[in-house]
């Protein structure tokens, strides 16, 4: 097993199409770690994480042993300090889980997809970073179509993420995800650079 697997952070605001881009890399044979999915699993299955969340946000954080996502989102997306404290519980657990997952992969590089990569300093643990960028208006429309939430809820989530203008200078690669064929070409170009 090779230890020098490169870590490529993949990020983008809500509705930018990170998952679509991740799937394009997956088709090229690259292992993908979806941080948000793994975070949800850990919040549901890791007893230590659960205890800390209940201590922070109260007994209503779980219903029938499962994370009460609506209740938690309602609190943390309206209280930056609580969001910060929740992230301080979840992010270290995800980082530890990612390291053990990565040690099982056999690839030139792996993709770590994370909604907030630059905001929490996660990019410093990556060899490369890719930002998926789309104008805000298009992102809002995509999320409204995809999720059963209001425009206000989309905007409150967007407000917890940095603007692309702040992320672009920090990213090694920027994928403009407006046209799928073009996005696919951009993915292939980046794949060649990182693989070489």
XYZ file of N, CA, C and O in Angstrom:
784
model
N 0.853 -1.193 0.000
C 0.000 0.000 0.000
C 0.893 1.250 0.000
O 1.770 1.392 0.827
N 0.645 2.140 -0.940
C 1.476 3.346 -1.011
C 0.959 4.388 -0.025
O -0.235 4.566 0.126
N 1.875 5.081 0.632
C 1.457 6.096 1.598
C 1.377 7.487 1.009
O 0.786 8.366 1.580
N 2.012 7.671 -0.154
C 2.111 9.036 -0.672
C 0.934 9.427 -1.571
O 1.077 10.181 -2.505
N -0.239 8.924 -1.241
C -1.443 9.292 -1.998
C -1.703 10.784 -1.788
O -1.717 11.263 -0.664
N -1.904 11.498 -2.899
C -2.194 12.935 -2.793
C -3.656 13.140 -2.381
O -4.534 12.381 -2.793
N -3.882 14.176 -1.596
C -5.246 14.528 -1.189
C -5.662 15.779 -1.959
O -4.982 16.808 -1.907
N -6.769 15.657 -2.673
C -7.287 16.783 -3.442
C -8.615 17.208 -2.824
O -9.572 16.437 -2.787
N -8.650 18.412 -2.292
C -9.880 18.942 -1.704
C -10.785 19.481 -2.795
O -10.340 20.245 -3.657
N -12.032 19.063 -2.775
C -13.020 19.543 -3.751
C -14.106 20.284 -2.986
O -14.717 19.727 -2.075
N -14.329 21.543 -3.345
C -15.324 22.330 -2.621
C -16.095 23.236 -3.571
O -15.748 23.360 -4.749
N -17.117 23.852 -3.026
C -17.953 24.774 -3.799
C -19.173 25.080 -2.962
O -19.556 24.281 -2.111
N -19.758 26.216 -3.170
C -20.925 26.609 -2.383
C -22.108 25.683 -2.631
O -22.116 24.907 -3.589
N -23.104 25.788 -1.772
C -24.324 24.998 -1.918
C -24.919 25.239 -3.318
O -24.976 26.364 -3.783
N -25.251 24.144 -4.010
C -25.840 24.266 -5.344
C -24.847 24.466 -6.480
O -25.237 24.690 -7.627
N -23.547 24.365 -6.176
C -22.546 24.594 -7.238
C -22.341 23.368 -8.126
O -21.832 23.461 -9.227
N -22.742 22.194 -7.611
C -22.563 20.969 -8.389
C -21.329 20.171 -8.010
O -20.772 19.436 -8.825
N -20.900 20.299 -6.755
C -19.746 19.524 -6.261
C -19.925 18.032 -6.482
O -19.012 17.353 -6.911
N -21.128 17.531 -6.166
C -21.376 16.084 -6.268
C -21.281 15.618 -7.711
O -20.740 14.542 -7.993
N -21.787 16.430 -8.626
C -21.704 16.105 -10.062
C -20.245 16.008 -10.487
O -19.842 15.075 -11.184
N -19.444 16.978 -10.053
C -18.022 16.993 -10.395
C -17.318 15.797 -9.749
O -16.504 15.123 -10.385
N -17.668 15.485 -8.499
C -17.065 14.329 -7.811
C -17.328 13.054 -8.604
O -16.431 12.222 -8.770
N -18.557 12.901 -9.123
C -18.896 11.708 -9.903
C -18.054 11.619 -11.174
O -17.702 10.525 -11.618
N -17.722 12.751 -11.762
C -16.874 12.758 -12.967
C -15.475 12.237 -12.635
O -14.875 11.506 -13.413
N -14.951 12.620 -11.475
C -13.647 12.108 -11.046
C -13.743 10.614 -10.727
O -12.823 9.853 -11.015
N -14.873 10.219 -10.150
C -15.074 8.814 -9.797
C -15.049 7.947 -11.061
O -14.484 6.857 -11.061
N -15.632 8.454 -12.143
C -15.620 7.716 -13.422
C -14.198 7.516 -13.930
O -13.926 6.584 -14.675
N -13.292 8.403 -13.521
C -11.887 8.279 -13.925
C -11.126 7.337 -12.974
O -9.909 7.203 -13.048
N -11.864 6.711 -12.042
C -11.244 5.737 -11.137
C -10.682 6.328 -9.859
O -9.906 5.680 -9.150
N -11.053 7.563 -9.556
C -10.518 8.222 -8.361
C -11.448 7.979 -7.167
O -12.642 8.241 -7.252
N -10.914 7.488 -6.036
C -11.747 7.294 -4.845
C -12.241 8.647 -4.310
O -11.476 9.611 -4.245
N -13.514 8.689 -3.943
C -14.126 9.934 -3.475
C -14.587 9.777 -2.032
O -15.263 8.812 -1.701
N -14.233 10.754 -1.207
C -14.683 10.795 0.184
C -15.599 12.009 0.316
O -15.165 13.140 0.135
N -16.880 11.753 0.599
C -17.848 12.850 0.720
C -17.950 13.222 2.203
O -18.626 12.549 2.979
N -17.278 14.288 2.591
C -17.191 14.658 4.014
C -18.554 14.833 4.667
O -18.765 14.393 5.797
N -19.495 15.495 3.973
C -20.812 15.750 4.579
C -21.550 14.445 4.883
O -22.175 14.303 5.933
N -21.477 13.474 3.954
C -22.139 12.181 4.171
C -21.515 11.450 5.355
O -22.214 10.884 6.193
N -20.179 11.471 5.392
C -19.481 10.779 6.480
C -19.750 11.484 7.811
O -19.895 10.829 8.845
N -19.847 12.810 7.785
C -20.156 13.566 9.005
C -21.527 13.154 9.533
O -21.699 12.926 10.735
N -22.508 13.032 8.636
C -23.858 12.619 9.051
C -23.818 11.229 9.680
O -24.451 10.985 10.704
N -23.058 10.321 9.051
C -22.946 8.957 9.602
C -22.348 8.995 11.008
O -22.852 8.353 11.928
N -21.271 9.760 11.152
C -20.613 9.844 12.459
C -21.542 10.474 13.498
O -21.576 10.044 14.643
N -22.326 11.475 13.089
C -23.252 12.138 14.012
C -24.365 11.179 14.445
O -24.936 11.319 15.514
N -24.655 10.192 13.603
C -25.687 9.202 13.931
C -25.133 7.974 14.650
O -25.845 7.340 15.415
N -23.866 7.633 14.371
C -23.359 6.333 14.819
C -22.261 6.396 15.881
O -22.043 5.432 16.598
N -21.545 7.508 15.973
C -20.426 7.598 16.913
C -20.937 8.109 18.270
O -21.370 9.253 18.385
N -20.886 7.243 19.287
C -21.457 7.584 20.603
C -20.823 8.827 21.218
O -21.504 9.645 21.831
N -19.523 8.964 21.041
C -18.815 10.114 21.601
C -19.306 11.413 20.960
O -19.593 12.401 21.643
N -19.438 11.394 19.626
C -19.924 12.562 18.886
C -21.359 12.885 19.321
O -21.697 14.043 19.585
N -22.201 11.851 19.438
C -23.600 12.052 19.842
C -23.698 12.724 21.214
O -24.462 13.670 21.399
N -22.915 12.218 22.169
C -22.927 12.786 23.533
C -22.588 14.271 23.503
O -23.227 15.086 24.163
N -21.554 14.619 22.717
C -21.110 16.012 22.659
C -22.167 16.903 22.004
O -22.372 18.042 22.419
N -22.846 16.381 20.969
C -23.887 17.166 20.289
C -25.067 17.410 21.237
O -25.598 18.521 21.311
N -25.457 16.381 21.979
C -26.570 16.531 22.936
C -26.190 17.542 24.023
O -26.994 18.394 24.400
N -24.943 17.484 24.479
C -24.478 18.438 25.492
C -24.532 19.875 24.951
O -24.860 20.815 25.674
N -24.239 20.032 23.664
C -24.225 21.367 23.050
C -25.626 21.868 22.692
O -25.972 23.012 22.971
N -26.436 21.007 22.073
C -27.702 21.474 21.488
C -28.955 20.908 22.154
O -30.068 21.227 21.751
N -28.785 20.028 23.136
C -29.935 19.520 23.878
C -30.441 18.174 23.404
O -30.059 17.681 22.332
N -31.317 17.585 24.231
C -31.872 16.245 23.983
C -32.629 16.141 22.650
O -32.697 15.081 22.048
N -33.220 17.271 22.199
C -33.987 17.243 20.942
C -33.118 17.052 19.697
O -33.642 16.943 18.590
N -31.798 17.012 19.886
C -30.881 16.816 18.755
C -31.073 15.451 18.098
O -30.708 15.251 16.946
N -31.634 14.503 18.867
C -31.872 13.155 18.335
C -33.312 12.738 18.593
O -33.855 12.993 19.659
N -33.913 12.115 17.594
C -35.259 11.551 17.731
C -35.144 10.084 17.336
O -34.657 9.775 16.232
N -35.542 9.170 18.229
C -35.403 7.729 17.984
C -33.971 7.370 17.579
O -33.746 6.675 16.582
N -33.009 7.911 18.326
C -31.582 7.605 18.101
C -31.013 8.202 16.808
O -29.856 7.993 16.483
N -31.844 8.891 16.025
C -31.359 9.473 14.764
C -31.275 10.993 14.882
O -32.087 11.614 15.564
N -30.296 11.555 14.186
C -30.058 12.998 14.196
C -31.314 13.738 13.739
O -31.889 13.416 12.703
N -31.708 14.742 14.497
C -32.857 15.575 14.152
C -32.335 16.762 13.346
O -32.082 17.842 13.870
N -32.153 16.529 12.046
C -31.447 17.490 11.194
C -32.134 18.852 11.110
O -31.476 19.889 11.133
N -33.471 18.844 11.010
C -34.208 20.103 10.908
C -34.003 20.966 12.145
O -33.732 22.168 12.060
N -34.095 20.315 13.312
C -33.922 21.001 14.596
C -32.514 21.613 14.687
O -32.347 22.778 15.050
N -31.508 20.802 14.331
C -30.117 21.262 14.427
C -29.841 22.383 13.429
O -29.259 23.406 13.784
N -30.291 22.204 12.176
C -30.069 23.226 11.138
C -30.686 24.549 11.574
O -30.089 25.619 11.412
N -31.874 24.476 12.142
C -32.589 25.670 12.589
C -31.779 26.444 13.632
O -31.754 27.669 13.624
N -31.096 25.719 14.506
C -30.283 26.379 15.535
C -28.994 26.926 14.927
O -28.707 28.120 15.020
N -28.212 26.037 14.302
C -26.844 26.431 13.929
C -26.773 27.412 12.759
O -25.848 28.210 12.694
N -27.759 27.370 11.850
C -27.677 28.304 10.730
C -28.141 29.703 11.136
O -28.048 30.645 10.371
N -28.636 29.832 12.368
C -29.022 31.148 12.873
C -28.167 31.595 14.058
O -28.394 32.649 14.623
N -27.184 30.771 14.428
C -26.321 31.094 15.566
C -24.882 30.686 15.225
O -24.479 29.541 15.434
N -24.099 31.647 14.683
C -22.729 31.333 14.228
C -21.854 30.669 15.288
O -21.051 29.804 14.977
N -22.042 31.051 16.561
C -21.223 30.477 17.626
C -21.546 28.998 17.832
O -20.647 28.163 17.982
N -22.843 28.662 17.804
C -23.252 27.252 17.946
C -22.749 26.438 16.759
O -22.330 25.297 16.909
N -22.803 27.035 15.555
C -22.308 26.346 14.357
C -20.818 26.051 14.514
O -20.348 24.950 14.220
N -20.090 27.049 15.012
C -18.646 26.886 15.226
C -18.373 25.751 16.221
O -17.486 24.920 16.015
N -19.160 25.714 17.293
C -18.973 24.676 18.312
C -19.342 23.290 17.777
O -18.684 22.300 18.094
N -20.396 23.235 16.962
C -20.785 21.959 16.358
C -19.674 21.471 15.421
O -19.284 20.304 15.450
N -19.138 22.391 14.606
C -18.038 22.034 13.702
C -16.813 21.544 14.477
O -16.114 20.635 14.031
N -16.580 22.127 15.653
C -15.429 21.724 16.473
C -15.596 20.302 17.016
O -14.618 19.651 17.361
N -16.837 19.821 17.068
C -17.090 18.431 17.480
C -16.940 17.508 16.270
O -16.275 16.478 16.331
N -17.567 17.910 15.157
C -17.686 17.008 14.004
C -16.407 16.945 13.157
O -15.978 15.858 12.759
N -15.785 18.099 12.894
C -14.632 18.102 11.972
C -13.461 17.225 12.399
O -12.928 16.486 11.576
N -13.051 17.254 13.685
C -11.950 16.358 14.077
C -12.304 14.878 13.896
O -11.451 14.077 13.506
N -13.577 14.524 14.162
C -14.013 13.125 13.997
C -13.963 12.728 12.522
O -13.532 11.623 12.174
N -14.364 13.654 11.645
C -14.335 13.383 10.203
C -12.881 13.263 9.729
O -12.546 12.367 8.946
N -12.014 14.142 10.215
C -10.592 14.118 9.814
C -9.948 12.777 10.162
O -9.217 12.190 9.356
N -10.258 12.276 11.354
C -9.722 10.989 11.804
C -10.254 9.848 10.921
O -9.506 8.969 10.498
N -11.550 9.908 10.631
C -12.190 8.893 9.792
C -11.600 8.926 8.378
O -11.328 7.888 7.777
N -11.383 10.130 7.854
C -10.807 10.286 6.511
C -9.418 9.651 6.442
O -9.098 8.945 5.480
N -8.590 9.890 7.465
C -7.232 9.333 7.468
C -7.246 7.808 7.403
O -6.464 7.205 6.668
N -8.162 7.190 8.147
C -8.197 5.721 8.110
C -8.761 5.231 6.774
O -8.308 4.233 6.233
N -9.726 5.967 6.201
C -10.262 5.623 4.869
C -9.163 5.726 3.808
O -8.984 4.826 3.001
N -8.410 6.825 3.863
C -7.354 7.076 2.869
C -6.298 5.974 2.897
O -5.790 5.551 1.856
N -5.992 5.476 4.095
C -4.949 4.451 4.213
C -5.349 3.147 3.514
O -4.507 2.302 3.239
N -6.634 2.997 3.209
C -7.112 1.785 2.526
C -7.182 1.941 1.005
O -7.479 0.986 0.294
N -6.928 3.159 0.508
C -7.051 3.410 -0.938
C -5.740 3.106 -1.663
O -4.672 3.184 -1.070
N -5.865 2.786 -2.939
C -4.674 2.566 -3.766
C -4.857 3.337 -5.062
O -5.428 2.835 -6.021
N -4.417 4.578 -5.042
C -4.653 5.472 -6.171
C -3.587 6.561 -6.122
O -2.980 6.778 -5.080
N -3.365 7.255 -7.228
C -2.382 8.351 -7.230
C -2.871 9.463 -6.302
O -2.111 10.084 -5.582
N -4.196 9.697 -6.339
C -4.773 10.697 -5.447
C -6.202 10.323 -5.083
O -6.805 9.463 -5.723
N -6.703 10.944 -4.020
C -8.108 10.775 -3.629
C -8.737 12.161 -3.588
O -8.040 13.170 -3.426
N -10.051 12.191 -3.748
C -10.785 13.455 -3.658
C -11.503 13.487 -2.323
O -12.196 12.538 -1.957
N -11.320 14.580 -1.609
C -12.072 14.806 -0.360
C -13.029 15.958 -0.640
O -12.610 17.104 -0.769
N -14.319 15.612 -0.781
C -15.315 16.642 -1.071
C -15.832 17.220 0.232
O -16.242 16.487 1.131
N -15.757 18.547 0.354
C -16.213 19.216 1.582
C -16.864 20.551 1.231
O -16.294 21.339 0.470
N -18.046 20.793 1.796
C -18.766 22.043 1.511
C -17.974 23.250 2.010
O -17.882 24.267 1.331
N -17.415 23.125 3.209
C -16.580 24.220 3.719
C -15.161 23.678 3.903
O -14.877 22.958 4.836
N -14.316 24.014 2.960
C -12.933 23.535 2.967
C -12.010 24.673 3.384
O -11.161 24.522 4.259
N -12.206 25.832 2.755
C -11.361 26.996 3.066
C -11.782 27.634 4.387
O -10.950 28.067 5.175
N -13.110 27.654 4.628
C -13.647 28.316 5.813
C -13.081 27.749 7.109
O -12.882 28.478 8.077
N -12.820 26.427 7.130
C -12.347 25.821 8.382
C -10.868 25.421 8.313
O -10.381 24.692 9.155
N -10.168 25.896 7.281
C -8.737 25.618 7.175
C -8.416 24.225 6.654
O -7.260 23.799 6.654
N -9.450 23.474 6.198
C -9.236 22.111 5.697
C -8.308 22.045 4.491
O -7.658 21.024 4.253
N -8.237 23.144 3.735
C -7.368 23.157 2.540
C -5.892 23.000 2.882
O -5.103 22.575 2.051
N -5.541 23.302 4.129
C -4.125 23.190 4.502
C -3.679 21.729 4.599
O -2.488 21.442 4.583
N -4.660 20.793 4.686
C -4.318 19.366 4.713
C -4.410 18.732 3.322
O -4.394 17.512 3.194
N -4.532 19.559 2.287
C -4.669 19.037 0.916
C -3.429 19.364 0.090
O -2.801 20.403 0.290
N -3.128 18.464 -0.839
C -2.024 18.741 -1.772
C -2.477 19.704 -2.869
O -1.698 20.509 -3.367
N -3.752 19.577 -3.260
C -4.356 20.471 -4.254
C -5.778 20.782 -3.808
O -6.385 19.991 -3.076
N -6.312 21.897 -4.295
C -7.723 22.198 -4.036
C -8.412 22.566 -5.351
O -7.811 23.218 -6.218
N -9.672 22.132 -5.456
C -10.487 22.443 -6.627
C -11.752 23.138 -6.119
O -12.432 22.627 -5.232
N -12.055 24.286 -6.698
C -13.282 25.008 -6.362
C -14.251 24.891 -7.541
O -13.877 25.149 -8.679
N -15.484 24.462 -7.243
C -16.535 24.434 -8.262
C -17.304 25.742 -8.120
O -17.839 26.044 -7.052
N -17.315 26.535 -9.187
C -17.886 27.877 -9.108
C -19.057 28.051 -10.065
O -18.990 27.622 -11.220
N -20.111 28.676 -9.557
C -21.321 28.969 -10.333
C -21.896 30.264 -9.766
O -21.869 30.454 -8.543
N -22.437 31.159 -10.603
C -23.040 32.387 -10.071
C -24.131 32.086 -9.028
O -24.872 31.111 -9.165
N -24.218 32.936 -7.995
C -25.146 32.723 -6.875
C -26.584 32.485 -7.312
O -27.262 31.617 -6.770
N -27.068 33.282 -8.265
C -28.474 33.155 -8.671
C -28.785 31.744 -9.179
O -29.825 31.182 -8.873
N -27.854 31.195 -9.972
C -28.049 29.836 -10.521
C -28.029 28.826 -9.378
O -28.831 27.894 -9.337
N -27.113 29.028 -8.422
C -27.031 28.117 -7.276
C -28.336 28.118 -6.490
O -28.842 27.066 -6.116
N -28.892 29.303 -6.252
C -30.156 29.411 -5.501
C -31.252 28.634 -6.227
O -31.971 27.839 -5.622
N -31.351 28.839 -7.546
C -32.387 28.136 -8.331
C -32.211 26.624 -8.253
O -33.178 25.886 -8.097
N -30.954 26.165 -8.365
C -30.678 24.715 -8.310
C -31.115 24.124 -6.968
O -31.704 23.057 -6.913
N -30.784 24.827 -5.876
C -31.104 24.303 -4.544
C -32.618 24.301 -4.321
O -33.164 23.354 -3.765
N -33.301 25.350 -4.775
C -34.754 25.410 -4.620
C -35.420 24.257 -5.367
O -36.396 23.681 -4.896
N -34.860 23.915 -6.533
C -35.394 22.789 -7.318
C -35.124 21.456 -6.632
O -35.935 20.550 -6.643
N -33.921 21.340 -6.025
C -33.450 20.072 -5.474
C -33.992 19.786 -4.076
O -34.372 18.671 -3.763
N -33.957 20.789 -3.199
C -34.315 20.586 -1.791
C -35.669 21.211 -1.502
O -36.069 22.158 -2.139
N -36.316 20.693 -0.492
C -37.620 21.223 -0.108
C -37.428 22.334 0.924
O -37.776 22.192 2.087
N -36.795 23.456 0.494
C -36.560 24.561 1.425
C -36.897 25.891 0.758
O -37.042 25.968 -0.459
N -37.000 26.926 1.584
C -37.356 28.249 1.070
C -36.097 28.992 0.617
O -34.979 28.624 0.990
N -36.312 30.078 -0.127
C -35.187 30.897 -0.579
C -34.435 31.466 0.630
O -33.201 31.543 0.612
N -35.174 31.827 1.686
C -34.537 32.361 2.899
C -33.592 31.327 3.516
O -32.499 31.664 3.957
N -34.035 30.059 3.523
C -33.194 28.997 4.086
C -31.935 28.790 3.243
O -30.848 28.580 3.787
N -32.094 28.880 1.920
C -30.918 28.742 1.031
C -29.939 29.870 1.335
O -28.731 29.643 1.500
N -30.457 31.089 1.423
C -29.593 32.251 1.658
C -28.902 32.176 3.014
O -27.722 32.501 3.119
N -29.614 31.667 4.038
C -28.980 31.576 5.352
C -27.834 30.557 5.311
O -26.797 30.748 5.943
N -27.982 29.488 4.515
C -26.877 28.522 4.375
C -25.729 29.120 3.578
O -24.558 28.909 3.895
N -26.081 29.855 2.539
C -25.033 30.493 1.725
C -24.234 31.497 2.562
O -23.036 31.651 2.365
N -24.922 32.162 3.495
C -24.248 33.151 4.334
C -23.221 32.538 5.269
O -22.361 33.231 5.795
N -23.316 31.219 5.493
C -22.328 30.532 6.328
C -21.139 30.034 5.515
O -20.240 29.407 6.052
N -21.187 30.283 4.203
C -20.073 29.896 3.331
C -19.448 31.168 2.751
O -20.139 32.158 2.544
N -18.160 31.103 2.484
C -17.498 32.258 1.881
C -17.992 32.447 0.455
O -18.375 31.498 -0.221
N -17.887 33.693 -0.021
C -18.154 34.000 -1.433
C -17.039 33.365 -2.278
O -15.903 33.262 -1.815
N -17.381 32.999 -3.528
C -16.362 32.438 -4.421
C -15.176 33.391 -4.597
O -14.033 32.955 -4.693
N -15.452 34.688 -4.616
C -14.377 35.675 -4.811
C -13.281 35.532 -3.755
O -12.097 35.761 -4.031
N -13.672 35.097 -2.568
C -12.707 34.911 -1.477
C -11.982 33.564 -1.614
O -10.849 33.401 -1.159
N -12.664 32.588 -2.240
C -12.092 31.234 -2.343
C -11.189 31.062 -3.577
O -10.226 30.312 -3.533
N -11.541 31.764 -4.659
C -10.800 31.579 -5.922
C -9.279 31.763 -5.765
O -8.509 30.922 -6.226
N -8.817 32.816 -5.061
C -7.357 32.980 -4.924
C -6.678 31.835 -4.158
O -5.482 31.612 -4.300
N -7.462 31.116 -3.332
C -6.896 30.028 -2.531
C -6.907 28.684 -3.265
O -6.219 27.750 -2.868
N -7.713 28.588 -4.322
C -7.881 27.307 -5.025
C -6.777 27.096 -6.056
O -6.351 28.042 -6.728
N -6.323 25.840 -6.186
C -5.343 25.514 -7.233
C -6.017 25.432 -8.601
O -5.429 25.758 -9.615
N -7.271 24.961 -8.597
C -8.039 24.840 -9.841
C -9.451 25.354 -9.587
O -10.003 25.137 -8.510
N -10.028 26.012 -10.589
C -11.426 26.442 -10.496
C -12.175 25.829 -11.676
O -11.755 25.953 -12.825
N -13.261 25.116 -11.364
C -14.115 24.536 -12.405
C -15.370 25.383 -12.489
O -16.078 25.557 -11.488
N -15.626 25.947 -13.672
C -16.856 26.718 -13.868
C -17.917 25.749 -14.376
O -17.842 25.283 -15.512
N -18.856 25.425 -13.513
C -19.815 24.353 -13.777
C -21.149 24.881 -14.310
O -22.148 24.896 -13.612
N -21.131 25.326 -15.566
C -22.357 25.830 -16.187
C -22.857 24.886 -17.265
O -24.049 24.761 -17.489
N -21.916 24.227 -17.949
C -22.266 23.331 -19.045
C -21.582 21.990 -18.775
O -20.354 21.934 -18.620
N -22.355 20.901 -18.676
C -21.797 19.613 -18.242
C -20.671 19.101 -19.133
O -19.686 18.560 -18.641
N -20.810 19.278 -20.451
C -19.740 18.813 -21.360
C -18.454 19.558 -21.076
O -17.369 18.983 -21.028
N -18.580 20.863 -20.893
C -17.415 21.689 -20.619
C -16.823 21.337 -19.247
O -15.609 21.267 -19.073
N -17.699 21.090 -18.263
C -17.231 20.703 -16.922
C -16.422 19.413 -17.006
O -15.352 19.291 -16.405
N -16.927 18.459 -17.789
C -16.241 17.183 -17.971
C -14.844 17.390 -18.557
O -13.874 16.763 -18.122
N -14.730 18.297 -19.529
C -13.409 18.603 -20.131
C -12.479 19.188 -19.077
O -11.294 18.839 -19.014
N -13.007 20.090 -18.251
C -12.188 20.705 -17.195
C -11.701 19.641 -16.200
O -10.543 19.651 -15.786
N -12.590 18.704 -15.853
C -12.234 17.618 -14.933
C -11.097 16.783 -15.522
O -10.120 16.470 -14.834
N -11.215 16.438 -16.799
C -10.174 15.623 -17.442
C -8.831 16.344 -17.482
O -7.794 15.721 -17.267
N -8.862 17.645 -17.743
C -7.613 18.429 -17.764
C -6.944 18.411 -16.392
O -5.748 18.184 -16.260
N -7.750 18.636 -15.350
C -7.209 18.678 -13.986
C -6.680 17.293 -13.584
O -5.609 17.181 -12.986
N -7.409 16.261 -13.965
C -7.005 14.879 -13.670
C -5.611 14.595 -14.256
O -4.752 14.019 -13.581
N -5.389 15.036 -15.488
C -4.076 14.814 -16.133
C -2.970 15.516 -15.358
O -1.904 14.951 -15.130
N -3.229 16.763 -14.934
C -2.210 17.528 -14.203
C -1.877 16.858 -12.868
O -0.718 16.654 -12.531
N -2.911 16.473 -12.125
C -2.681 15.909 -10.791
C -2.063 14.505 -10.883
O -1.245 14.127 -10.046
N -2.440 13.747 -11.921
C -1.931 12.382 -12.059
C -0.470 12.332 -12.504
O 0.207 11.334 -12.314
N -0.014 13.413 -13.152
C 1.339 13.343 -13.735
C 2.437 13.510 -12.676
O 2.213 14.066 -11.622
